Short mmCIF file of C-alpha atoms in Angstrom, two decimals:
data_model
loop_
_atom_site.label_atom_id
_atom_site.label_comp_id
_atom_site.label_asym_id
_atom_site.label_seq_id
_atom_site.Cartn_x
_atom_site.Cartn_y
_atom_site.Cartn_z
CA MET A 12 5.50 -5.05 23.29
CA HIS A 13 5.91 -1.32 22.66
CA LYS A 14 2.76 0.13 21.12
CA PHE A 15 2.76 2.77 18.40
CA GLU A 16 1.08 6.07 19.10
CA ILE A 17 -1.82 6.88 16.80
CA ALA A 18 -0.38 9.61 14.61
CA LYS A 19 -2.81 11.77 12.71
CA SER A 20 -1.24 12.73 9.42
CA ILE A 21 -1.57 16.34 8.35
CA VAL A 22 -3.61 17.56 5.39
CA THR A 23 -1.79 19.79 2.88
CA PRO A 24 -3.75 21.79 0.28
CA ILE A 25 -2.10 21.88 -3.15
CA ARG A 26 -3.01 23.48 -6.46
CA PHE A 27 -2.88 21.04 -9.36
CA PHE A 28 -4.97 20.48 -12.49
CA ASN A 29 -6.04 24.10 -11.96
CA ARG A 30 -7.97 23.21 -8.80
CA GLU A 31 -7.43 22.60 -5.10
CA ILE A 32 -6.62 19.07 -4.00
CA LEU A 33 -6.20 18.20 -0.34
CA VAL A 34 -3.38 15.72 0.32
CA LYS A 35 -3.52 13.47 3.37
CA ARG A 36 0.19 13.19 4.16
CA ASP A 37 0.42 9.56 5.23
CA ASP A 38 3.88 9.59 3.66
CA LEU A 39 5.12 11.50 6.73
CA LEU A 40 3.92 9.05 9.39
CA HIS A 41 7.08 6.93 9.77
CA THR A 42 10.22 6.06 7.81
CA TYR A 43 9.50 2.35 7.61
CA PHE A 44 5.73 2.37 8.15
CA SER A 45 4.65 5.16 5.82
CA GLY A 46 1.49 5.45 3.79
CA ASN A 47 -0.87 2.52 3.45
CA LYS A 48 1.59 0.12 5.09
CA PHE A 49 1.25 2.03 8.35
CA ARG A 50 -2.52 1.64 8.14
CA LYS A 51 -2.42 -2.01 7.10
CA LEU A 52 0.04 -3.05 9.81
CA PHE A 53 -1.44 -0.93 12.59
CA TYR A 54 -3.32 -3.91 14.01
CA PHE A 55 -0.05 -5.76 14.50
CA LEU A 56 1.86 -2.68 15.67
CA ASN A 57 -0.73 -2.13 18.42
CA ASN A 58 -2.02 -5.65 19.01
CA ASN A 59 -3.33 -6.09 22.55
CA ASN A 60 -3.55 -9.87 22.16
CA ASP A 61 -0.76 -10.75 24.58
CA ALA A 62 -1.26 -14.47 24.02
CA MET A 63 -0.60 -14.05 20.32
CA ASN A 64 2.26 -11.59 20.81
CA SER A 65 4.08 -13.89 23.22
CA LYS A 66 3.77 -16.84 20.84
CA ILE A 67 4.91 -15.23 17.60
CA LYS A 68 8.43 -16.28 16.69
CA CYS A 69 8.34 -15.85 12.92
CA VAL A 70 6.53 -13.85 10.23
CA LYS A 71 6.14 -15.20 6.69
CA SER A 72 5.20 -13.16 3.65
CA TYR A 73 5.85 -12.93 -0.09
CA GLY A 74 6.06 -10.49 -2.96
CA SER A 75 8.48 -8.53 -5.13
CA ILE A 76 12.09 -7.91 -4.19
CA GLN A 77 11.58 -4.14 -3.90
CA SER A 78 8.20 -4.32 -2.18
CA ASN A 79 7.20 -1.52 0.19
CA ALA A 80 5.30 -4.05 2.29
CA MET A 81 8.44 -6.20 2.59
CA LEU A 82 10.35 -3.35 4.20
CA SER A 83 7.54 -2.47 6.60
CA ILE A 84 7.08 -6.08 7.68
CA ALA A 85 10.85 -6.38 8.15
CA ALA A 86 10.78 -3.33 10.45
CA LEU A 87 7.90 -4.90 12.40
CA CYS A 88 9.95 -8.08 12.80
CA LEU A 89 13.02 -6.21 14.01
CA LYS A 90 10.93 -4.17 16.44
CA ASN A 91 9.51 -7.33 18.02
CA ASN A 92 12.47 -9.68 17.51
CA TYR A 93 10.66 -11.97 15.06
CA LYS A 94 12.39 -13.94 12.33
CA PHE A 95 11.23 -12.90 8.86
CA ILE A 96 10.88 -15.39 5.99
CA TYR A 97 10.11 -13.81 2.63
CA TYR A 98 9.24 -15.80 -0.51
CA ILE A 99 10.08 -14.52 -3.99
CA ASN A 100 9.70 -15.96 -7.48
CA LYS A 101 13.00 -14.54 -8.69
CA PRO A 102 16.51 -16.03 -8.44
CA LEU A 103 18.25 -15.21 -5.16
CA GLU A 104 21.04 -13.48 -7.10
CA ARG A 105 18.57 -10.68 -7.83
CA ILE A 106 18.58 -9.76 -4.15
CA GLU A 107 22.30 -9.01 -4.23
CA GLN A 108 22.10 -7.26 -7.58
CA HIS A 109 19.42 -4.83 -6.38
CA SER A 110 20.53 -4.36 -2.78
CA ILE A 111 22.32 -1.03 -3.27
CA TYR A 112 19.13 1.05 -3.59
CA GLY A 113 15.47 1.19 -2.71
CA ASN A 114 13.79 -1.02 -0.14
CA LEU A 115 16.52 -3.67 -0.28
CA LYS A 116 19.11 -1.08 0.76
CA TYR A 117 17.05 -0.35 3.86
CA ILE A 118 16.58 -4.07 4.49
CA ASN A 119 20.38 -4.30 4.72
CA GLN A 120 20.38 -1.46 7.24
CA LEU A 121 17.83 -3.34 9.34
CA LYS A 122 19.99 -6.46 9.12
CA GLU A 123 22.91 -4.48 10.52
CA ASN A 124 20.68 -3.65 13.48
CA GLY A 125 19.77 -7.29 14.09
CA LEU A 126 17.00 -8.21 11.64
CA GLN A 127 16.83 -11.96 11.02
CA ILE A 128 15.60 -12.37 7.46
CA GLU A 129 15.66 -15.30 5.04
CA PHE A 130 14.77 -15.01 1.35
CA ILE A 131 13.41 -18.18 -0.26
CA SER A 132 13.21 -18.44 -4.04
CA LEU A 133 10.39 -20.52 -5.53
CA GLN A 134 9.62 -21.62 -9.07
CA ASN A 135 6.39 -20.27 -10.54
CA SER A 136 4.29 -23.35 -9.76
CA GLU A 137 5.64 -23.55 -6.20
CA TYR A 138 5.04 -19.85 -5.74
CA GLU A 139 1.39 -20.13 -6.79
CA GLU A 140 0.89 -23.07 -4.43
CA MET A 141 2.41 -21.05 -1.61
CA LYS A 142 0.05 -18.14 -2.33
CA SER A 143 -2.89 -20.55 -2.02
CA VAL A 144 -1.69 -21.60 1.42
CA PHE A 145 -1.57 -17.94 2.50
CA TYR A 146 -5.05 -17.37 1.06
CA ASP A 147 -6.49 -20.27 3.06
CA LYS A 148 -4.84 -19.11 6.29
CA CYS A 149 -5.51 -15.38 5.93
CA ILE A 150 -8.86 -15.24 4.12
CA LYS A 151 -10.73 -18.50 3.57
CA ASN A 152 -10.46 -20.06 7.03
CA SER A 153 -9.96 -16.93 9.10
CA THR A 154 -12.58 -15.32 11.35
CA LYS A 155 -12.49 -12.38 13.75
CA GLU A 156 -12.78 -14.78 16.68
CA ASN A 157 -10.17 -17.15 15.27
CA PRO A 158 -7.69 -15.35 12.98
CA THR A 159 -5.95 -18.29 11.34
CA CYS A 160 -3.29 -16.03 9.85
CA PHE A 161 -1.53 -16.95 13.09
CA ASP A 162 -0.48 -20.60 13.16
CA TRP A 163 -0.27 -21.65 16.79
CA LYS A 164 1.59 -24.86 15.99
CA GLU A 165 4.29 -23.06 14.01
CA ASN A 166 4.25 -19.89 16.16
CA THR A 167 4.14 -18.09 12.83
CA LEU A 168 2.20 -15.10 11.56
CA TYR A 169 1.22 -15.20 7.85
CA LEU A 170 0.87 -11.91 5.95
CA ARG A 171 -0.28 -11.91 2.34
CA GLU A 172 1.31 -9.76 -0.34
CA GLY A 173 0.35 -6.16 0.33
CA ILE A 174 -1.12 -7.25 3.71
CA ALA A 175 -4.39 -7.97 1.88
CA GLN A 176 -6.33 -9.52 4.76
CA PRO A 177 -9.00 -8.59 7.33
CA GLU A 178 -6.57 -7.40 10.02
CA ALA A 179 -5.66 -4.47 7.74
CA GLU A 180 -9.11 -2.95 8.29
CA TYR A 181 -8.21 -1.89 11.84
CA GLY A 182 -5.93 0.88 10.58
CA TYR A 183 -8.50 2.07 8.06
CA LYS A 184 -11.14 2.51 10.73
CA ILE A 185 -8.75 4.98 12.33
CA LEU A 186 -8.04 6.70 9.00
CA ALA A 187 -11.78 6.95 8.25
CA LYS A 188 -12.37 8.64 11.61
CA GLU A 189 -9.54 11.10 10.94
CA ILE A 190 -11.07 12.01 7.60
CA MET A 191 -14.61 12.38 8.94
CA ASP A 192 -13.33 14.52 11.82
CA TYR A 193 -11.46 16.75 9.33
CA PHE A 194 -14.66 17.34 7.34
CA SER A 195 -16.94 17.53 10.39
CA ASN A 196 -18.17 21.00 9.41
CA GLU A 197 -19.24 19.90 5.94
CA ASP A 198 -22.53 18.34 7.15
CA GLU A 199 -23.82 15.96 4.46
CA ARG A 200 -21.86 17.44 1.56
CA ILE A 201 -20.34 14.89 -0.83
CA ILE A 202 -16.63 14.44 -0.10
CA ASN A 203 -14.54 12.74 -2.81
CA ILE A 204 -11.53 10.69 -1.76
CA PHE A 205 -8.93 9.18 -4.05
CA LEU A 206 -6.22 6.62 -3.44
CA PRO A 207 -4.57 4.27 -5.97
CA SER A 208 -5.01 0.50 -5.59
CA GLY A 209 -2.72 -2.49 -5.77
CA THR A 210 -4.64 -5.29 -4.02
CA GLY A 211 -7.56 -2.94 -3.32
CA THR A 212 -7.22 -3.46 0.44
CA SER A 213 -6.89 0.23 1.30
CA SER A 214 -9.75 1.54 -0.81
CA ILE A 215 -12.29 -1.16 0.10
CA TYR A 216 -11.67 -0.97 3.85
CA LEU A 217 -11.64 2.83 3.83
CA GLN A 218 -14.96 2.98 1.93
CA ARG A 219 -16.50 0.48 4.32
CA ASN A 220 -15.79 2.66 7.36
CA LEU A 221 -16.87 6.05 6.00
CA LYS A 222 -20.29 7.66 6.14
CA ASP A 223 -22.45 7.57 3.03
CA ASN A 224 -21.52 11.09 1.87
CA PHE A 225 -17.85 10.09 1.49
CA LYS A 226 -17.17 8.60 -1.94
CA VAL A 227 -13.92 6.69 -2.56
CA PHE A 228 -12.38 6.63 -6.04
CA THR A 229 -9.42 4.51 -7.11
CA THR A 230 -7.57 3.14 -10.12
CA ASN A 231 -6.07 -0.31 -10.63
CA CYS A 232 -2.27 -0.11 -10.64
CA ILE A 233 -1.65 -3.87 -10.56
CA GLY A 234 -3.63 -6.08 -12.91
CA SER A 235 -6.86 -5.27 -14.69
CA GLU A 236 -9.99 -3.52 -13.51
CA GLU A 237 -11.63 -6.95 -13.35
CA TYR A 238 -8.84 -8.18 -11.04
CA LEU A 239 -9.43 -5.25 -8.70
CA LYS A 240 -13.18 -5.88 -8.58
CA LYS A 241 -12.47 -9.50 -7.71
CA GLN A 242 -10.20 -8.35 -4.89
CA PHE A 243 -12.97 -6.13 -3.54
CA LEU A 244 -15.36 -9.08 -3.37
CA GLU A 245 -12.71 -11.28 -1.76
CA LEU A 246 -11.87 -8.79 0.97
CA ASP A 247 -15.32 -7.33 1.55
CA ASN A 248 -17.40 -10.49 1.28
CA ASN A 249 -20.33 -8.41 0.00
CA LYS A 250 -20.69 -6.53 3.30
CA ILE A 251 -21.28 -3.15 1.64
CA LYS A 252 -23.39 -2.35 -1.39
CA ASN A 253 -21.14 0.29 -2.92
CA HIS A 254 -17.53 -0.54 -3.63
CA PRO A 255 -15.00 2.18 -4.51
CA THR A 256 -15.47 3.71 -7.96
CA ILE A 257 -12.68 2.69 -10.36
CA ILE A 258 -11.56 5.39 -12.80
CA GLN A 259 -8.91 5.22 -15.51
CA PRO A 260 -6.30 7.48 -17.12
CA LYS A 261 -6.42 8.13 -20.85
CA ASN A 262 -5.12 5.16 -22.87
CA LYS A 263 -5.15 2.98 -19.76
CA ASN A 264 -3.72 -0.10 -21.51
CA GLN A 265 -0.33 1.54 -22.03
CA PHE A 266 0.38 1.44 -18.29
CA GLN A 267 1.67 -1.84 -16.88
CA PHE A 268 2.85 -2.09 -13.30
CA GLY A 269 6.60 -1.70 -12.93
CA ARG A 270 7.19 -0.81 -16.57
CA LEU A 271 8.73 2.53 -17.40
CA ASN A 272 6.46 5.10 -19.00
CA ILE A 273 7.40 8.70 -19.67
CA LYS A 274 3.91 9.92 -18.72
CA LEU A 275 4.24 8.35 -15.27
CA PHE A 276 7.66 9.92 -14.86
CA ASN A 277 6.54 13.36 -16.02
CA ILE A 278 3.49 13.61 -13.75
CA ILE A 279 5.60 12.90 -10.65
CA GLN A 280 8.21 15.42 -11.76
CA GLN A 281 5.49 17.99 -12.35
CA LEU A 282 3.92 17.35 -8.95
CA LYS A 283 7.29 17.76 -7.24
CA SER A 284 7.96 21.00 -9.10
CA GLU A 285 4.53 22.56 -8.51
CA THR A 286 3.68 21.30 -5.00
CA ASN A 287 7.07 20.49 -3.43
CA ILE A 288 5.70 17.08 -2.43
CA GLU A 289 7.33 13.86 -3.61
CA PHE A 290 4.96 11.18 -4.79
CA ASP A 291 5.84 7.67 -5.92
CA TYR A 292 6.34 6.48 -9.52
CA LEU A 293 4.35 3.23 -9.28
CA TYR A 294 1.03 4.17 -7.67
CA ASP A 295 0.65 7.92 -7.28
CA SER A 296 1.70 8.49 -10.88
CA LYS A 297 -1.16 6.51 -12.38
CA GLY A 298 -3.45 7.84 -9.68
CA PHE A 299 -2.94 11.46 -10.68
CA LEU A 300 -3.21 10.63 -14.37
CA ALA A 301 -6.57 8.99 -13.62
CA ILE A 302 -7.74 12.08 -11.72
CA GLY A 303 -6.60 14.34 -14.56
CA ASN A 304 -8.65 12.35 -17.06
CA ASN A 305 -11.78 12.49 -14.89
CA LEU A 306 -11.81 16.00 -13.46
CA HIS A 307 -15.51 16.34 -14.29
CA LEU A 308 -16.28 13.87 -11.49
CA PHE A 309 -14.80 16.18 -8.87
CA GLU A 310 -15.94 19.61 -10.07
CA LYS A 311 -18.39 20.57 -7.34
CA ASN A 312 -16.98 18.94 -4.21
CA PRO A 313 -13.75 18.69 -2.19
CA LEU A 314 -11.18 16.12 -3.31
CA LEU A 315 -8.91 14.47 -0.74
CA TYR A 316 -5.95 12.50 -2.06
CA ILE A 317 -4.46 9.87 0.30
CA HIS A 318 -0.69 9.82 -0.22
CA CYS A 319 0.27 6.14 -0.44
CA GLY A 320 3.84 6.59 0.87
CA GLY A 321 6.45 4.26 -0.57
CA ILE A 322 8.85 7.04 -1.49
CA ILE A 323 11.85 4.82 -0.72
CA ALA A 324 10.92 2.76 -3.79
CA ASN A 325 11.65 5.82 -5.95
CA GLU A 326 15.34 5.10 -5.35
CA SER A 327 14.99 1.93 -7.41
CA MET A 328 12.83 3.53 -10.11
CA LEU A 329 14.97 6.59 -10.87
CA PRO A 330 18.09 4.62 -11.94
CA ARG A 331 15.90 2.63 -14.31
CA TYR A 332 14.51 5.78 -15.91
CA HIS A 333 18.00 7.27 -16.07
CA GLU A 334 19.44 4.16 -17.69
CA CYS A 335 16.55 3.95 -20.14
CA ASN A 336 16.97 7.52 -21.29
CA LYS A 337 20.06 9.51 -20.33
CA ARG A 338 18.27 12.70 -21.27
CA ILE A 339 15.80 12.35 -18.40
CA SER A 340 17.00 14.31 -15.39
CA THR A 341 17.30 12.25 -12.22
CA SER A 342 16.64 15.20 -9.94
CA VAL A 343 13.19 15.18 -8.34
#
């Protein structure tokens, strides 16, 4: 299997909120494996377990129909000639309806190049049962010596939504080393790092592999703050004392994942205009609003923002904003 080269993403200084913010440009790593998906899938992209690699015939996962993880896993499957089975809890007609933009558009391009993908629609109760099966295989019963996310009888690799499982830590060990190398001249100075959270996988595994003077901040983009704390405990298994610090934007309850909000739209537009960097509308938007509401936490020390990638998903968000309000410009 062709291995991926370890690509160190560049760091770009920007001026925003009237201060310097360093941006770790993980969005530039790869078209299909950008941002946190590159880090989370790096174990599988560079897996030296030849026994496992030779046995895998199929990858199963689940999530939303415009998921960034879905596209990255699909690219992994095409690269290695695996079949891809993806479970959704929406009617199959939604796939066709939304296939002209965003991640589904790129899924169609991968299909034209030979991707074997099957979408399976489940009712809510079936979908929750399926998620429990993935949890048992990827978290509850899995160990480093025996990663049960790979089912030897089925020749199938199971990947949870957002690749929220121990194998994702491999890529974050590499990211942590990149960050510590970048700040190697800072001695023991406190270094603040921010990245937004969905499942919390990225922030918990990054914090776990950094030295004590590196402090990770995050905000919950999916679910409540309590949900994110639960995810930390699930993924970390109490192996570190200090979990990432969760901060919130002003009026946090007005932001619900996937729902349009003019403040989320405006902050991404402003970032594009002032920094010439495109950020995403689902995660980075709330992330920067959270930073802006908590600037006092970062006054005295450097702040490194980890770009979460996922820019392709903007193609599906912009038409929604445009349709919702014709007065909003669609140029970013």
